[in-house]
Amino acid sequence: MKRGRKGSDGGSSSSSECVGDGFKKVKAQEETSERAFDWGGLPQDVVLHIFKYLPLLGRAHASQVCRRWNHSFHMPELWRCFEFELSQPATSYLKATHPDLIKQIIQRHSNHLQYVSFKMHVVDHVKGSPTEETRNVLVESARLARGDIQDLTQLKVSDLDAVIFPGGFGVAKNLCTWAVEGKNCSVNDQVKSTLLAFQGARKPIGLCCISPVLAAKVFPGCELTVGHDTNDDGRFPDAETAGAIQELGCKHVCKKVNETHVDENNKIVTTCAFMCKAPLHEIFDGVGEMVQDVLKLA
């Protein structure tokens, strides 16, 4: 009996060792198989399918997997439709597509690009980062103003005495492409026609914050202010905007945050508002002065 148990125990131990060795061999084979997997051997249509689900930066990273994937990255089929992501400069490192990369893609693939979308981020100003939500400019205007809001296409110059563009970075993203292209930007057609219509009717135009760049693009030679042309004591972080305005053939006049500049010839009144890091009451004074100067010209 003892011998039988001993033999049985010995057989069990030997069987266990065999199972253990077999498991190790299987595991080793799986690891070797994973290491030996040839990602470059995937069919071309599969690789293209993978790329189509990746954002631009993800595509750029994936193109470095192997030479074949890099070739797929530049295939025309991949660039017939693409969405570039944009956000405010302060948060662009989080998710936005770098402007140089956008320029490179458009230069390389412009001959077969059929549709390009520029997606503007909604920014959570508490965290200083983009959020995934989307907003409608007209709906947001109505929510903030709590007043009678209409689409710009419904505007009739004959019904109004003046027009004021309040500014904010939304102007640089939605009313023109200054956020992406700077002085080489284009102005929304409806905005441009509105500005030209008011000037043609000799009715005053008020612009504050970043919105004076609209006038710089539409009215070459006009006089404007976006504050100072140097970043004095860190109060004017976007001072280079003044230089860009001058490069467009306009005259930039340096003013304090609570001051305005009046271009009598073009009936344009501007103030820098939030282009200056100033206390709210000083910004309030400047915007109020702009409104009063616009009314004086009406």
Short mmCIF file of C-alpha atoms in Angstrom, two decimals:
data_model
loop_
_atom_site.label_atom_id
_atom_site.label_comp_id
_atom_site.label_asym_id
_atom_site.label_seq_id
_atom_site.Cartn_x
_atom_site.Cartn_y
_atom_site.Cartn_z
CA MET A 1 0.00 0.00 0.00
CA LYS A 2 2.78 2.35 0.91
CA ARG A 3 4.58 1.58 -2.31
CA GLY A 4 1.41 2.18 -4.28
CA ARG A 5 0.85 5.52 -2.65
CA LYS A 6 4.44 6.46 -3.18
CA GLY A 7 4.24 5.50 -6.83
CA SER A 8 0.97 7.34 -7.15
CA ASP A 9 2.42 10.43 -5.55
CA GLY A 10 5.46 10.22 -7.74
CA GLY A 11 3.32 9.87 -10.84
CA SER A 12 1.22 12.86 -9.83
CA SER A 13 4.31 14.96 -9.32
CA SER A 14 5.71 13.92 -12.67
CA SER A 15 2.39 14.67 -14.40
CA SER A 16 2.24 18.09 -12.75
CA GLU A 17 5.74 18.86 -13.93
CA CYS A 18 4.80 17.84 -17.48
CA VAL A 19 1.71 20.07 -17.42
CA GLY A 20 3.78 22.95 -16.06
CA ASP A 21 6.41 22.52 -18.74
CA GLY A 22 3.73 22.36 -21.40
CA PHE A 23 2.14 25.60 -20.13
CA LYS A 24 5.50 27.33 -20.19
CA LYS A 25 6.09 26.16 -23.77
CA VAL A 26 2.67 27.39 -24.92
CA LYS A 27 3.19 30.75 -23.21
CA ALA A 28 6.65 31.08 -24.73
CA GLN A 29 5.22 30.31 -28.18
CA GLU A 30 2.50 32.96 -27.72
CA GLU A 31 5.04 35.58 -26.66
CA THR A 32 7.26 34.69 -29.62
CA SER A 33 4.24 34.89 -31.92
CA GLU A 34 3.36 38.37 -30.59
CA ARG A 35 6.91 39.59 -31.03
CA ALA A 36 7.06 38.18 -34.53
CA PHE A 37 3.74 39.69 -35.69
CA ASP A 38 4.39 41.72 -38.82
CA TRP A 39 2.25 44.88 -38.65
CA GLY A 40 3.60 45.85 -42.02
CA GLY A 41 2.03 42.74 -43.48
CA LEU A 42 -1.53 43.93 -42.98
CA PRO A 43 -3.51 44.36 -46.22
CA GLN A 44 -3.46 47.89 -47.65
CA ASP A 45 -7.22 48.36 -47.27
CA VAL A 46 -7.02 47.36 -43.58
CA VAL A 47 -4.24 49.88 -42.92
CA LEU A 48 -6.22 52.63 -44.67
CA HIS A 49 -9.29 51.72 -42.62
CA ILE A 50 -7.25 52.10 -39.43
CA PHE A 51 -5.89 55.48 -40.52
CA LYS A 52 -9.37 56.82 -41.34
CA TYR A 53 -10.40 56.45 -37.70
CA LEU A 54 -7.38 58.34 -36.37
CA PRO A 55 -7.07 62.11 -35.82
CA LEU A 56 -4.29 63.87 -37.71
CA LEU A 57 -1.72 63.59 -34.91
CA GLY A 58 -2.58 59.91 -34.48
CA ARG A 59 -2.06 59.33 -38.20
CA ALA A 60 1.32 61.02 -38.04
CA HIS A 61 2.40 58.74 -35.17
CA ALA A 62 1.03 55.61 -36.90
CA SER A 63 2.91 56.45 -40.09
CA GLN A 64 6.14 55.76 -38.18
CA VAL A 65 5.26 52.08 -37.56
CA CYS A 66 6.93 50.96 -40.78
CA ARG A 67 7.68 52.09 -44.33
CA ARG A 68 4.47 50.56 -45.67
CA TRP A 69 2.32 52.43 -43.15
CA ASN A 70 4.15 55.64 -44.01
CA HIS A 71 3.28 55.05 -47.67
CA SER A 72 -0.37 54.54 -46.70
CA PHE A 73 -0.31 57.81 -44.74
CA HIS A 74 0.28 59.72 -48.00
CA MET A 75 -2.23 57.88 -50.20
CA PRO A 76 -4.85 60.19 -51.82
CA GLU A 77 -7.70 57.96 -50.63
CA LEU A 78 -6.96 59.05 -47.08
CA TRP A 79 -7.10 62.79 -47.75
CA ARG A 80 -10.34 63.36 -49.66
CA CYS A 81 -12.04 64.50 -46.46
CA PHE A 82 -10.48 65.67 -43.23
CA GLU A 83 -11.30 67.63 -40.09
CA PHE A 84 -8.69 69.85 -38.49
CA GLU A 85 -9.07 70.70 -34.82
CA LEU A 86 -8.55 74.24 -33.61
CA SER A 87 -8.66 75.89 -30.22
CA GLN A 88 -7.53 79.03 -28.46
CA PRO A 89 -3.74 79.51 -28.41
CA ALA A 90 -3.59 79.11 -24.63
CA THR A 91 -5.02 75.60 -24.86
CA SER A 92 -3.89 74.52 -28.31
CA TYR A 93 -1.31 72.09 -26.96
CA LEU A 94 -4.09 69.94 -25.51
CA LYS A 95 -5.82 68.77 -28.64
CA ALA A 96 -5.52 71.21 -31.52
CA THR A 97 -3.81 70.52 -34.82
CA HIS A 98 -0.60 72.51 -35.13
CA PRO A 99 -0.92 75.22 -37.84
CA ASP A 100 2.32 74.07 -39.53
CA LEU A 101 0.92 70.55 -39.82
CA ILE A 102 -2.33 71.88 -41.32
CA LYS A 103 -0.33 73.89 -43.85
CA GLN A 104 1.83 70.89 -44.77
CA ILE A 105 -1.17 68.60 -45.29
CA ILE A 106 -3.02 71.14 -47.45
CA GLN A 107 0.08 71.84 -49.58
CA ARG A 108 0.75 68.14 -50.11
CA HIS A 109 -2.82 66.95 -50.68
CA SER A 110 -4.69 70.00 -52.02
CA ASN A 111 -5.04 68.45 -55.49
CA HIS A 112 -7.28 65.65 -54.18
CA LEU A 113 -8.84 67.22 -51.09
CA GLN A 114 -12.59 67.39 -51.65
CA TYR A 115 -13.77 68.54 -48.23
CA VAL A 116 -11.94 70.17 -45.34
CA SER A 117 -13.58 70.96 -42.01
CA PHE A 118 -12.07 73.20 -39.35
CA LYS A 119 -13.50 72.21 -35.98
CA MET A 120 -13.42 74.92 -33.32
CA HIS A 121 -13.32 73.78 -29.74
CA VAL A 122 -15.69 74.96 -27.05
CA VAL A 123 -13.47 75.98 -24.15
CA ASP A 124 -14.16 75.34 -20.47
CA HIS A 125 -12.82 78.59 -19.03
CA VAL A 126 -12.75 77.16 -15.49
CA LYS A 127 -10.22 74.49 -16.46
CA GLY A 128 -8.75 76.37 -19.41
CA SER A 129 -9.19 73.35 -21.68
CA PRO A 130 -11.45 72.34 -24.60
CA THR A 131 -14.64 70.37 -23.94
CA GLU A 132 -16.41 67.89 -26.20
CA GLU A 133 -19.68 69.83 -26.38
CA THR A 134 -20.76 71.89 -29.40
CA ARG A 135 -22.55 75.23 -29.45
CA ASN A 136 -24.46 77.36 -31.91
CA VAL A 137 -23.27 80.97 -32.07
CA LEU A 138 -26.77 82.39 -32.57
CA VAL A 139 -28.23 80.33 -29.70
CA GLU A 140 -25.38 81.33 -27.38
CA SER A 141 -25.83 85.00 -28.31
CA ALA A 142 -29.50 84.80 -27.37
CA ARG A 143 -28.66 83.09 -24.08
CA LEU A 144 -26.12 85.74 -23.11
CA ALA A 145 -27.97 88.83 -24.36
CA ARG A 146 -31.46 87.80 -23.15
CA GLY A 147 -32.79 90.03 -25.92
CA ASP A 148 -34.14 90.10 -29.46
CA ILE A 149 -31.48 88.16 -31.36
CA GLN A 150 -31.58 87.74 -35.12
CA ASP A 151 -29.37 86.15 -37.72
CA LEU A 152 -26.99 88.62 -39.38
CA THR A 153 -28.64 87.83 -42.71
CA GLN A 154 -31.80 89.55 -41.40
CA LEU A 155 -30.01 92.83 -40.65
CA LYS A 156 -31.17 95.91 -42.56
CA VAL A 157 -28.85 98.90 -42.48
CA SER A 158 -31.79 101.24 -43.03
CA ASP A 159 -33.33 100.10 -39.71
CA LEU A 160 -30.26 100.93 -37.62
CA ASP A 161 -28.18 103.97 -36.72
CA ALA A 162 -24.92 102.11 -36.01
CA VAL A 163 -23.38 98.65 -35.60
CA ILE A 164 -21.08 97.38 -32.84
CA PHE A 165 -19.01 94.18 -32.86
CA PRO A 166 -18.32 93.30 -29.19
CA GLY A 167 -15.27 91.16 -29.86
CA GLY A 168 -14.08 88.16 -27.89
CA PHE A 169 -12.00 85.35 -29.35
CA GLY A 170 -15.12 83.99 -31.04
CA VAL A 171 -14.65 86.80 -33.58
CA ALA A 172 -11.25 85.38 -34.52
CA LYS A 173 -12.72 81.88 -34.83
CA ASN A 174 -16.23 82.40 -36.21
CA LEU A 175 -16.44 85.79 -37.93
CA CYS A 176 -13.04 85.42 -39.60
CA THR A 177 -10.10 83.01 -39.67
CA TRP A 178 -7.66 85.21 -37.75
CA ALA A 179 -7.23 82.49 -35.09
CA VAL A 180 -5.60 80.26 -37.71
CA GLU A 181 -4.21 82.53 -40.40
CA GLY A 182 -3.53 85.82 -38.64
CA LYS A 183 -3.21 88.76 -41.03
CA ASN A 184 -3.73 86.42 -44.00
CA CYS A 185 -7.21 85.54 -42.77
CA SER A 186 -10.50 85.84 -44.62
CA VAL A 187 -13.60 87.54 -43.21
CA ASN A 188 -17.03 85.89 -43.20
CA ASP A 189 -18.89 87.11 -46.30
CA GLN A 190 -21.95 88.26 -44.35
CA VAL A 191 -19.81 90.14 -41.84
CA LYS A 192 -17.82 91.78 -44.63
CA SER A 193 -20.93 92.88 -46.51
CA THR A 194 -22.41 94.28 -43.29
CA LEU A 195 -19.33 96.37 -42.57
CA LEU A 196 -19.22 97.67 -46.14
CA ALA A 197 -22.93 98.48 -46.06
CA PHE A 198 -22.62 100.57 -42.89
CA GLN A 199 -19.61 102.44 -44.22
CA GLY A 200 -21.41 103.02 -47.50
CA ALA A 201 -24.35 104.50 -45.58
CA ARG A 202 -21.92 106.66 -43.54
CA LYS A 203 -23.14 105.06 -40.32
CA PRO A 204 -20.69 104.50 -37.44
CA ILE A 205 -19.05 101.18 -36.61
CA GLY A 206 -17.84 100.21 -33.14
CA LEU A 207 -15.35 97.40 -32.52
CA CYS A 208 -13.64 96.26 -29.33
CA CYS A 209 -11.26 93.57 -28.12
CA ILE A 210 -10.01 91.51 -31.13
CA SER A 211 -12.80 92.62 -33.50
CA PRO A 212 -10.86 95.64 -34.89
CA VAL A 213 -9.00 93.09 -37.05
CA LEU A 214 -12.23 92.78 -39.07
CA ALA A 215 -11.97 96.45 -40.04
CA ALA A 216 -8.26 96.02 -40.75
CA LYS A 217 -9.11 93.40 -43.38
CA VAL A 218 -12.15 95.16 -44.85
CA PHE A 219 -11.01 98.82 -44.74
CA PRO A 220 -7.31 99.15 -45.68
CA GLY A 221 -5.88 102.43 -44.42
CA CYS A 222 -8.30 102.87 -41.52
CA GLU A 223 -7.21 103.83 -37.98
CA LEU A 224 -7.65 101.36 -35.13
CA THR A 225 -6.53 100.41 -31.64
CA VAL A 226 -6.16 97.06 -29.90
CA GLY A 227 -4.26 98.64 -27.01
CA HIS A 228 -0.46 98.81 -27.09
CA ASP A 229 2.03 97.48 -29.64
CA THR A 230 4.37 96.22 -26.89
CA ASN A 231 3.60 93.94 -23.94
CA ASP A 232 4.05 96.55 -21.23
CA ASP A 233 4.36 94.88 -17.82
CA GLY A 234 2.60 91.81 -19.18
CA ARG A 235 -0.67 93.74 -19.61
CA PHE A 236 -0.84 93.30 -23.40
CA PRO A 237 -0.02 89.62 -24.14
CA ASP A 238 -1.32 89.91 -27.73
CA ALA A 239 0.57 93.09 -28.57
CA GLU A 240 1.77 91.60 -31.87
CA THR A 241 -1.78 92.08 -33.19
CA ALA A 242 -1.03 95.80 -33.46
CA GLY A 243 1.93 95.06 -35.72
CA ALA A 244 -0.19 92.75 -37.89
CA ILE A 245 -2.78 95.52 -38.29
CA GLN A 246 -0.08 97.92 -39.48
CA GLU A 247 1.24 95.31 -41.93
CA LEU A 248 -2.25 95.27 -43.45
CA GLY A 249 -1.83 98.95 -44.30
CA CYS A 250 -3.80 100.38 -41.39
CA LYS A 251 -2.70 102.81 -38.71
CA HIS A 252 -2.57 101.44 -35.18
CA VAL A 253 -2.94 104.01 -32.40
CA CYS A 254 -1.77 102.99 -28.92
CA LYS A 255 -4.43 103.61 -26.28
CA LYS A 256 -5.03 102.70 -22.65
CA VAL A 257 -7.70 100.16 -21.79
CA ASN A 258 -10.16 102.87 -20.68
CA GLU A 259 -9.61 104.93 -23.84
CA THR A 260 -10.93 104.74 -27.41
CA HIS A 261 -9.70 105.80 -30.80
CA VAL A 262 -12.07 107.48 -33.24
CA ASP A 263 -11.35 107.31 -36.97
CA GLU A 264 -13.41 110.30 -38.09
CA ASN A 265 -13.00 109.65 -41.82
CA ASN A 266 -14.27 106.07 -41.68
CA LYS A 267 -16.56 106.56 -38.68
CA ILE A 268 -14.91 103.67 -36.83
CA VAL A 269 -14.54 103.64 -33.02
CA THR A 270 -12.30 101.05 -31.34
CA THR A 271 -11.12 100.12 -27.84
CA CYS A 272 -8.93 97.23 -26.67
CA ALA A 273 -11.15 95.78 -23.88
CA PHE A 274 -9.90 92.27 -22.97
CA MET A 275 -6.83 92.59 -25.18
CA CYS A 276 -5.46 94.18 -22.00
CA LYS A 277 -5.12 92.29 -18.72
CA ALA A 278 -6.84 94.96 -16.66
CA PRO A 279 -9.41 95.14 -13.85
CA LEU A 280 -12.97 94.71 -15.08
CA HIS A 281 -13.99 98.24 -14.15
CA GLU A 282 -11.28 99.67 -16.45
CA ILE A 283 -12.45 97.46 -19.33
CA PHE A 284 -16.04 98.51 -18.57
CA ASP A 285 -15.03 102.18 -18.79
CA GLY A 286 -13.35 101.67 -22.16
CA VAL A 287 -16.29 99.81 -23.68
CA GLY A 288 -18.71 102.43 -22.32
CA GLU A 289 -16.60 105.17 -23.87
CA MET A 290 -16.67 103.33 -27.21
CA VAL A 291 -20.48 103.13 -27.14
CA GLN A 292 -20.77 106.85 -26.34
CA ASP A 293 -18.38 107.79 -29.15
CA VAL A 294 -20.35 105.63 -31.61
CA LEU A 295 -23.58 107.37 -30.60
CA LYS A 296 -21.96 110.77 -31.08
CA LEU A 297 -21.21 109.84 -34.69
CA ALA A 298 -24.71 108.48 -35.35
#
